Short mmCIF file of C-alpha atoms in Angstrom, two decimals:
data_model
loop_
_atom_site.label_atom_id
_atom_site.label_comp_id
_atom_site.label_asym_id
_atom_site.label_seq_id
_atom_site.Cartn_x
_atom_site.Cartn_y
_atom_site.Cartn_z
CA UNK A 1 120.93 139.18 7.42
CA UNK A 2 120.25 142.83 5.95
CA UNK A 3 121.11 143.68 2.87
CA UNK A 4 122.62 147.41 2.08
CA UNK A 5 120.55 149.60 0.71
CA UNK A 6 123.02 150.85 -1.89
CA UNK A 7 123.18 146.78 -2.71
CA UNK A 8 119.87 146.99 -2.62
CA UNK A 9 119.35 150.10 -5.15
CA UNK A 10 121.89 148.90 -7.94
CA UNK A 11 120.36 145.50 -8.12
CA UNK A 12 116.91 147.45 -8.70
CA UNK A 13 118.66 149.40 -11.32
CA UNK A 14 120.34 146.07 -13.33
CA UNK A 15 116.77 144.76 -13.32
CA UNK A 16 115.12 147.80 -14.90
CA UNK A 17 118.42 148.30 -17.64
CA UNK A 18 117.84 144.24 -18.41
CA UNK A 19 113.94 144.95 -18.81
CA UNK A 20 114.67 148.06 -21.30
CA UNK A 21 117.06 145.44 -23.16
CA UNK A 22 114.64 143.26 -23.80
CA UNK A 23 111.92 144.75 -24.54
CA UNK A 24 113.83 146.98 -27.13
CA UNK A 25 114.92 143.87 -28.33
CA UNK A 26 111.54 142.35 -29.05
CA UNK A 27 110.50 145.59 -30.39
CA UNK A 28 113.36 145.97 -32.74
CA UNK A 29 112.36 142.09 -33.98
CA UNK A 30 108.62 143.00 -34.52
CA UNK A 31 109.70 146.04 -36.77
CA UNK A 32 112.48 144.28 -38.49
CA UNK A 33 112.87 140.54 -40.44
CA UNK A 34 114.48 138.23 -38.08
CA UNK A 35 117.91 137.28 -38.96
CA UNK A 36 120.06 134.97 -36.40
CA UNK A 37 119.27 131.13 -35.33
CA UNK A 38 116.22 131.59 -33.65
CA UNK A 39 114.88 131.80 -36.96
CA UNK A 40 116.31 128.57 -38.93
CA UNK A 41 112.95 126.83 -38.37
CA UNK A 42 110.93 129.27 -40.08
CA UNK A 43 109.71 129.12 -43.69
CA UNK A 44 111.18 131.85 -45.79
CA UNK A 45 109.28 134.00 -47.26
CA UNK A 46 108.82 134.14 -51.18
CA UNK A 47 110.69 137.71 -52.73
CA UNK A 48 108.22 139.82 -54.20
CA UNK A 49 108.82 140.81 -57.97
CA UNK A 50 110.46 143.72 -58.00
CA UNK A 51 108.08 146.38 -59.22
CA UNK A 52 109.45 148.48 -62.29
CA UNK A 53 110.17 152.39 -61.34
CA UNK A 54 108.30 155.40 -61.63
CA UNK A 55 110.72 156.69 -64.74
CA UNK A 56 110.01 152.81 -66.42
CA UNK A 57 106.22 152.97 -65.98
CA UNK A 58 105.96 156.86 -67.38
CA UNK A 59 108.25 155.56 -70.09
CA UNK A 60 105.86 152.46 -70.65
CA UNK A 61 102.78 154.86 -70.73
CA UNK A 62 104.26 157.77 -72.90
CA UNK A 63 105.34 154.74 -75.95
CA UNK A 64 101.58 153.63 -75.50
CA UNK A 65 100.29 156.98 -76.06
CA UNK A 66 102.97 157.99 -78.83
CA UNK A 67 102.45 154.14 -81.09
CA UNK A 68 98.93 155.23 -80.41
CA UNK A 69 98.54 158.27 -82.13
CA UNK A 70 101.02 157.06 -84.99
CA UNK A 71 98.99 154.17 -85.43
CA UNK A 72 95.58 156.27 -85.57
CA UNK A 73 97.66 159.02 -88.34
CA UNK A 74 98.78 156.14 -90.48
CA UNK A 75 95.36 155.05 -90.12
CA UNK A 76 94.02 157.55 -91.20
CA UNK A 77 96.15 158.75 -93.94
CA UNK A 78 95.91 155.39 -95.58
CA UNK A 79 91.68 156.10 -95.18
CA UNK A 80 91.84 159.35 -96.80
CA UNK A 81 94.46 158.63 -99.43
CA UNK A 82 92.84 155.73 -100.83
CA UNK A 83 89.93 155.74 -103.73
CA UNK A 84 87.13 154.49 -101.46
CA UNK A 85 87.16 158.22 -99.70
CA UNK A 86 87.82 159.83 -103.27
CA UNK A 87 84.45 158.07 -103.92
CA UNK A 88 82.98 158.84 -100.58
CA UNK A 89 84.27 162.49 -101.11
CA UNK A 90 82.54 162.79 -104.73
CA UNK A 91 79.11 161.92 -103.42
CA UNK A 92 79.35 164.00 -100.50
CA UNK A 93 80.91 167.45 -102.66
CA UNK A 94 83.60 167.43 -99.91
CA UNK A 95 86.33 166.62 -102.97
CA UNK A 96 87.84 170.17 -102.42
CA UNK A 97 88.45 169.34 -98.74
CA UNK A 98 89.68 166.00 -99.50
CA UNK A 99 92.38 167.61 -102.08
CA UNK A 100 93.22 170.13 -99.48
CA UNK A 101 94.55 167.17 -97.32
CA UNK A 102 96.37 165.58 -99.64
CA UNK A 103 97.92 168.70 -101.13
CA UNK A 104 98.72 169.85 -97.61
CA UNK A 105 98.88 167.79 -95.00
CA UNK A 106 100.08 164.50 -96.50
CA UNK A 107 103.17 165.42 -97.02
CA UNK A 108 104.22 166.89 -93.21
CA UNK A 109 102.35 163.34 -91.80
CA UNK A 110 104.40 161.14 -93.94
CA UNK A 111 107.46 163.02 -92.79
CA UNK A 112 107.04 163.06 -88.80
CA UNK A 113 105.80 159.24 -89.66
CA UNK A 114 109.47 158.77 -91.31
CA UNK A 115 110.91 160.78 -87.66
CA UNK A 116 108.72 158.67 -85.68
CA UNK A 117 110.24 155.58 -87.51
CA UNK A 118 114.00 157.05 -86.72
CA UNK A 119 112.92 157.27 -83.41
CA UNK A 120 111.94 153.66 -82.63
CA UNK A 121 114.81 152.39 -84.68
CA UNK A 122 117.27 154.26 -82.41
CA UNK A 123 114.95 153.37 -79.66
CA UNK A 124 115.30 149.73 -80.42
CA UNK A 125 118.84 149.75 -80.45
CA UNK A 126 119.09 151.73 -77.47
CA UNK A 127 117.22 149.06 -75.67
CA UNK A 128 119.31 146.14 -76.93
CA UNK A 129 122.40 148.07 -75.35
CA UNK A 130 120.90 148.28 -71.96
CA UNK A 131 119.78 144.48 -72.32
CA UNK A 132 123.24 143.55 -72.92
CA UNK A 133 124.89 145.56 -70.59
CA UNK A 134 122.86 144.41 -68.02
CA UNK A 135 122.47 140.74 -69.21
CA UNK A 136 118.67 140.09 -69.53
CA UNK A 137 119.08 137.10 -72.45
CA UNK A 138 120.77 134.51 -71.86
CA UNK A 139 122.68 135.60 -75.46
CA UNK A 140 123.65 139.42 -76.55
CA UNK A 141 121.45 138.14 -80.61
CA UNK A 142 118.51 137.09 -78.41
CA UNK A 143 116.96 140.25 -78.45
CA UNK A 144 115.92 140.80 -82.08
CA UNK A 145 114.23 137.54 -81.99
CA UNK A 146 112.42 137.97 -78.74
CA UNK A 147 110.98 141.91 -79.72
CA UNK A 148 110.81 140.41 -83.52
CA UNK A 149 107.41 142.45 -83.92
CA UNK A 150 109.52 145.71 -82.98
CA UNK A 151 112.65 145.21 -85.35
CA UNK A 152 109.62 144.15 -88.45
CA UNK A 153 107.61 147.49 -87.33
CA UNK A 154 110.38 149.72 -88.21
CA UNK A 155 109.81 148.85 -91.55
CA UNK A 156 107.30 150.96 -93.19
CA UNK A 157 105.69 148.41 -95.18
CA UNK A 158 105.10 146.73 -91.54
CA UNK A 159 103.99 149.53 -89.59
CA UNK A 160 100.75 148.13 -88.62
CA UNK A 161 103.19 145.22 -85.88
CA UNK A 162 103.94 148.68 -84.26
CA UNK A 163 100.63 147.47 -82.92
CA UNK A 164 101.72 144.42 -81.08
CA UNK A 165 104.33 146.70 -78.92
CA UNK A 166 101.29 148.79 -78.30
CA UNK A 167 99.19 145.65 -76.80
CA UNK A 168 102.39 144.10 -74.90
CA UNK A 169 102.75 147.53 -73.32
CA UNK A 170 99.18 147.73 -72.47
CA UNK A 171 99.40 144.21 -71.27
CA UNK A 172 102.05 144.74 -68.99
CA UNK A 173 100.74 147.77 -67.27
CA UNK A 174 97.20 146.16 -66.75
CA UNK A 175 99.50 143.04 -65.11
CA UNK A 176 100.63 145.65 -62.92
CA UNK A 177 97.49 147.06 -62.12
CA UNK A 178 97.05 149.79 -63.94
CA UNK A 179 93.67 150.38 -65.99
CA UNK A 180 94.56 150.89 -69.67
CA UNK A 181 91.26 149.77 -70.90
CA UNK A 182 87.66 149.83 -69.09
CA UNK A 183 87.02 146.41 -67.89
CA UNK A 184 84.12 146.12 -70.28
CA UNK A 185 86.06 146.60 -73.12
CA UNK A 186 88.43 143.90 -71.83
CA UNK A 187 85.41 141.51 -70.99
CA UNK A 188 84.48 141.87 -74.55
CA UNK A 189 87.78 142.12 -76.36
CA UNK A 190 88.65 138.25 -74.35
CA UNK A 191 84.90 137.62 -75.33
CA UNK A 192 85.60 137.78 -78.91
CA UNK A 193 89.25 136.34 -78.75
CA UNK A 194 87.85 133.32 -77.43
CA UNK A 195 85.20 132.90 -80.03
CA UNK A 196 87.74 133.40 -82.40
CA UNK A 197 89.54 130.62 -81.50
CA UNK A 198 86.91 127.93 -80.46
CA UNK A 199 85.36 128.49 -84.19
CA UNK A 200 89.39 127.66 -85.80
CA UNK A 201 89.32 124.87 -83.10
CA UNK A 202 86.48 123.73 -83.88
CA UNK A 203 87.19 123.95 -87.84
CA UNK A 204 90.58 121.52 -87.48
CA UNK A 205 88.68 119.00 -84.61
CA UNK A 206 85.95 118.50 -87.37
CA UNK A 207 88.35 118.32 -90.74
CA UNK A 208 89.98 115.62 -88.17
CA UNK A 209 87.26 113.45 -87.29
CA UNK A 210 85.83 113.68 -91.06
CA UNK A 211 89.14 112.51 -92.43
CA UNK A 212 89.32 109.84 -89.57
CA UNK A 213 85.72 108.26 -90.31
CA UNK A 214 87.29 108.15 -94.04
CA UNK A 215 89.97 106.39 -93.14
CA UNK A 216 87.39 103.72 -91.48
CA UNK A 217 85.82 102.80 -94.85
CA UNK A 218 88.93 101.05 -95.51
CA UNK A 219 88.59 97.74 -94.35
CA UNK A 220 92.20 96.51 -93.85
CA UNK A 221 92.79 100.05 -91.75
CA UNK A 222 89.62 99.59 -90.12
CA UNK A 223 90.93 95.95 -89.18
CA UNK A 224 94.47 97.48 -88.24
CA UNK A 225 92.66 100.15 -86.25
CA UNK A 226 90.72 97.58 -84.10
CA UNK A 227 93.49 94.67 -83.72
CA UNK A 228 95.31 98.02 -82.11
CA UNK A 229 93.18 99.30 -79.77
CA UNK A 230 91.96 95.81 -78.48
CA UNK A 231 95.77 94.83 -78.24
CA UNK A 232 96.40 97.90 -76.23
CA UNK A 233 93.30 97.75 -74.01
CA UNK A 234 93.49 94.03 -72.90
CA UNK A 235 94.44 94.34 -69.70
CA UNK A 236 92.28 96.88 -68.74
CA UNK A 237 89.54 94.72 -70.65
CA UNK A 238 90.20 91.96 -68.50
CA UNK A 239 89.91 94.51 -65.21
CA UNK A 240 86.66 95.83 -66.00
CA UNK A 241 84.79 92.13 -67.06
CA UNK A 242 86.51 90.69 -63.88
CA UNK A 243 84.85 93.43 -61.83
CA UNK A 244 81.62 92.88 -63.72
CA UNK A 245 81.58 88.92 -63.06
CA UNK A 246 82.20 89.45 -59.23
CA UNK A 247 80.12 92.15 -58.58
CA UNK A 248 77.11 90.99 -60.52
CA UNK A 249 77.73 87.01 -61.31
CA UNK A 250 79.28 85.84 -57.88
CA UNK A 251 76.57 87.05 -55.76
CA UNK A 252 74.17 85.72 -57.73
CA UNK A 253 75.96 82.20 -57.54
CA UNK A 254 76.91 82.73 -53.73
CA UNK A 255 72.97 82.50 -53.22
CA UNK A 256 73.14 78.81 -54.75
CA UNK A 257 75.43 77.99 -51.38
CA UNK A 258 73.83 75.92 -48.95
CA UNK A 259 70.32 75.77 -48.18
CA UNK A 260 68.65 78.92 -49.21
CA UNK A 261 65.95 79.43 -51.03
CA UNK A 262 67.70 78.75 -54.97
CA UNK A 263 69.77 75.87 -53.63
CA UNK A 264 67.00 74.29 -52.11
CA UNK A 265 65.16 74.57 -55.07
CA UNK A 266 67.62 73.46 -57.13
CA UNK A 267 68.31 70.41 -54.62
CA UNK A 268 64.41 69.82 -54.32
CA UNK A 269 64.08 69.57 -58.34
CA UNK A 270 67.64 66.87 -58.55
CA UNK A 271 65.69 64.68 -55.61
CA UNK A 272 62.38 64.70 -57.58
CA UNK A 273 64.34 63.64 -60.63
CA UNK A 274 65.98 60.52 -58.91
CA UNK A 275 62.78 59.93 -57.37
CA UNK A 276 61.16 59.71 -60.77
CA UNK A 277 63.92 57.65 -62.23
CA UNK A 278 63.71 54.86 -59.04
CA UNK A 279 59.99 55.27 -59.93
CA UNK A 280 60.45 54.75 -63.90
CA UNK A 281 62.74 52.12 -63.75
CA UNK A 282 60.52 48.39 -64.39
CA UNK A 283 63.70 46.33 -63.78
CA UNK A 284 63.30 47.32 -60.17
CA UNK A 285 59.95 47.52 -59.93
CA UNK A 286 59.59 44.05 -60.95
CA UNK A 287 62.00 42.59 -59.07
CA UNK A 288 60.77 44.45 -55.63
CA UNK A 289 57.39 43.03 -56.52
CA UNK A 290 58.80 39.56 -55.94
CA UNK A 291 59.43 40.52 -52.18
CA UNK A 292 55.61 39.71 -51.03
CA UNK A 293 53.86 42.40 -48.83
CA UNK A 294 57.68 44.66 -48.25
CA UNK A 295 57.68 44.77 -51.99
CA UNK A 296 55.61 47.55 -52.25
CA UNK A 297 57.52 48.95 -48.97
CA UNK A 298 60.96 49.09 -49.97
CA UNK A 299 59.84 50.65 -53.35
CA UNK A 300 58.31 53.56 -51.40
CA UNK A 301 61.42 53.80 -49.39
CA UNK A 302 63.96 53.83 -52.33
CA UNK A 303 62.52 56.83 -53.62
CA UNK A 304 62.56 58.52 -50.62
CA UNK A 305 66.11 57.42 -50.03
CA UNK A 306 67.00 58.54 -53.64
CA UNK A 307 65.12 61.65 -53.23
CA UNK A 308 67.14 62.50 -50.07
CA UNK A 309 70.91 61.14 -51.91
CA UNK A 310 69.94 63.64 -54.32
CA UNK A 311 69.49 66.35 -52.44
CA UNK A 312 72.66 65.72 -50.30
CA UNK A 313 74.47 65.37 -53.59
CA UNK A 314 73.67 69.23 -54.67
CA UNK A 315 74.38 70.28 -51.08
CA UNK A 316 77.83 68.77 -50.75
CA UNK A 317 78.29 70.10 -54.40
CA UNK A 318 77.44 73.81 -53.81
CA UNK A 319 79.88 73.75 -51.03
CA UNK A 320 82.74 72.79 -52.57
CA UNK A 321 81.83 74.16 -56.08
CA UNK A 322 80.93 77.36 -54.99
CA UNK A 323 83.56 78.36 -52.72
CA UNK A 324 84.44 81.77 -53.01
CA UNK A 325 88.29 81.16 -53.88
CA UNK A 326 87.00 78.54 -56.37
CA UNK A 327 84.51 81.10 -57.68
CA UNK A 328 87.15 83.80 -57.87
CA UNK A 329 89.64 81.42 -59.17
CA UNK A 330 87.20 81.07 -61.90
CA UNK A 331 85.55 84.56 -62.74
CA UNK A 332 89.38 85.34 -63.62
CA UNK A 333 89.76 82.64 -65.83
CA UNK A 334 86.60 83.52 -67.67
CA UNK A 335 87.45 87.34 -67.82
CA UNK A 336 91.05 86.50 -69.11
CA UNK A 337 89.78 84.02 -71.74
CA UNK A 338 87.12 86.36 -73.22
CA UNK A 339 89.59 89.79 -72.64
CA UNK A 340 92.50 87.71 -74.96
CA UNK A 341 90.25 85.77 -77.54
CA UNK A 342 90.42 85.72 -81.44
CA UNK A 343 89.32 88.66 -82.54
CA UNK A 344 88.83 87.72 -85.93
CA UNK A 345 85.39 87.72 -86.36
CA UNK A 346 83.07 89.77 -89.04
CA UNK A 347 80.24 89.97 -86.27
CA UNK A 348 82.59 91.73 -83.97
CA UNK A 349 84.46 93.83 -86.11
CA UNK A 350 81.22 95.19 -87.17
CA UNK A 351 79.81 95.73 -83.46
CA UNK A 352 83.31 97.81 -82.62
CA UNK A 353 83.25 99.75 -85.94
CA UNK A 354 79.68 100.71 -85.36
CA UNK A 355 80.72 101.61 -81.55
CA UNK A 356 83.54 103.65 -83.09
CA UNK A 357 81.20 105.62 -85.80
CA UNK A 358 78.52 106.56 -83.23
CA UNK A 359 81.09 108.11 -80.85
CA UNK A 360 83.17 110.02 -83.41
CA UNK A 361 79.28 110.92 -84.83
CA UNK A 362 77.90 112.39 -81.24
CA UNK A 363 81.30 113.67 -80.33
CA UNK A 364 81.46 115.80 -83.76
CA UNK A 365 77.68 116.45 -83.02
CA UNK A 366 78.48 118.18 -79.50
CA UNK A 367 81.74 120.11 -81.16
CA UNK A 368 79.13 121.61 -83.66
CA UNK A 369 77.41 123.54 -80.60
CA UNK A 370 78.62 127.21 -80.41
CA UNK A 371 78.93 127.35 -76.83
CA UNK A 372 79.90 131.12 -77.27
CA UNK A 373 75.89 131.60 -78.51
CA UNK A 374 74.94 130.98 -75.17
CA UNK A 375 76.49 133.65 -73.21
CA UNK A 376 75.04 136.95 -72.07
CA UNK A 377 77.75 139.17 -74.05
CA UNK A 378 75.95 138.67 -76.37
CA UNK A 379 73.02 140.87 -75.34
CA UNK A 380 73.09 144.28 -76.51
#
């Protein structure tokens, strides 16, 4: 049968439209996130933080640079207005220069300071408008107490928190990726943060410990102490001495089984002994001496019949006394009779006192190293 070739043609045609269909539909999911069915098995994918605008960050970076300079004018002003540079001034004849300073410029500084302050105040409450209009807190109040170091800086007696706002802002943009600071500044400035607070942490970990090993002097809360932590450690007391018996005791008792080398020995030395009582014993050896000529016989044959019974005897007993269930039956027993004894004994309150002392002593020992010492910032 022949087919047109008009058929022929339009069939060629739907094949090449359904091709174009496809493949601009696998195109148009490579460029774009899948969205339909097909895609229900798929893990979704985490949303990114949204990244603050252009207008935010040039905000961000203008405050920085405007608390900056206030900060380094109040500064200064406070440098040059105290005594210590009237002093400084006086030794160095630059008094006239000093006075022409605080005759002239004083004045203007402290007034764009008192702007300044106007500024962030209206700044602030600016701010707090746009957080609740847009519902950042979970409350409208929250924000004074969140930006606390903001609402304290407007006061001028507090000016120096306006420094805080200056670090959080710096903070944030170095979060976002944004070099305030060379890194070896930061390096150093986290350097010396974190001496700062291993030297306080040390401080209260040693003020604890001393007023701890006072409180052991005391015998009744040295007694309390102990009675405590054995009451509260029994268990895992009785753990640990239960692991020790079976990993060190039973082997050493499953080598007594049967006929190896210490239960032979041991079963050896129990068939001499009979052997020596038989031989010891004049009740018998008189009366086998009776029995002419097998006297002396049987004699000889008792002993070697009681040196044999006694060997038998600690055979047959290793077997059944040193079972491993049996064993294991009794290493617990042991470990739980020693883990919940009386501890009321001098010796051993003693022994754990001491044990207690010596830790707290090399523990306080090791918190006395200044591990920040050690490190290469400190190489100039």
């Amino acid at each position: 049968m022949t087919v047109p070739a008009s058929s022929n043609a339009s069939l060629i045609d739907a094949k090449l439209a359904s091709n174009a269909s496809i493949s601009n539909a696998s195109t148009q999911s490579a460029d774009s996130p899948a969205t339909g069915p097909s895609n229900a098995g798929l893990s979704p994918q985490r949303p990114n933080k949204p990244r603050p605008s252009r207008l935010k960050l040039t905000y961000d970076i203008v405050m920085l640079i405007a608390i900056s300079i206030d900060l380094l004018l109040i500064s200064i002003d406070a440098i040059l207005m105290s005594n210590f540079s009237s002093e400084v001034t006086r030794w160095l004849t630059l008094s006239n220069t000093l006075s022409w300073y605080q005759d002239t410029l004083h004045i203007p500084l402290r007034t764009a300071g008192g702007f300044f302050t106007i500024f962030l105040i209206l700044e602030l409450l600016l701010r707090w408008a746009i957080a609740i209009k847009d519902q950042i807190y979970y409350r409208w109040f929250f924000f004074p107490f969140i930006h606390w170091y903001e609402v304290l800086g407007c006061f001028p007696q507090l000016r120096a928190l306006r420094l805080f706002r200056a670090v959080v802002i710096g903070r944030r943009l170095h979060q976002l990726g944004y070099q305030v600071l060379p890194q070896p500044w930061i390096n150093r400035i986290k350097f010396y943060i974190n001496i700062l607070l291993e030297e306080l942490s040390d401080r209260v970990i040693l003020t604890t410990i001393h007023n701890y090993k006072e409180q052991l002097t005391d015998s009744a809360m040295q007694k309390s102490l102990i009675q405590k932590l054995v009451d509260r450690n029994r268990d895992d007391m009785e753990a640990v001495l239960l692991s020790l018996l079976q990993t060190e005791l039973a082997p050493q008792l499953q080598k007594l089984s049967g006929k190896s080398a210490g239960g032979a020995l041991i079963a050896n030395e129990v068939g001499l002994a009979i052997e020596d009582g038989i031989a010891n014993t004049p009740e018998l050896h008189r009366l086998l001496r009776l029995i002419p000529i097998a006297g002396s016989l049987i004699e000889s044959q008792l002993q070697q019949i009681g040196h044999s019974v006694g060997e038998n005897v600690v055979y047959s007993l290793n077997e059944r006394l040193l079972d491993p269930e049996l064993i294991d039956t009794l290493l617990k027993t042991v470990a739980h009779s020693i883990a919940y004894m009386d501890i009321n004994n001098t010796e051993l309150d003693t022994l754990i006192a001491s044990i207690i002392a010596d830790s707290l002593t090399e523990f306080e020992a090791q918190i006395k190293v200044q591990q920040w010492k050690h490190h290469d910032m400190l190489r100039f």
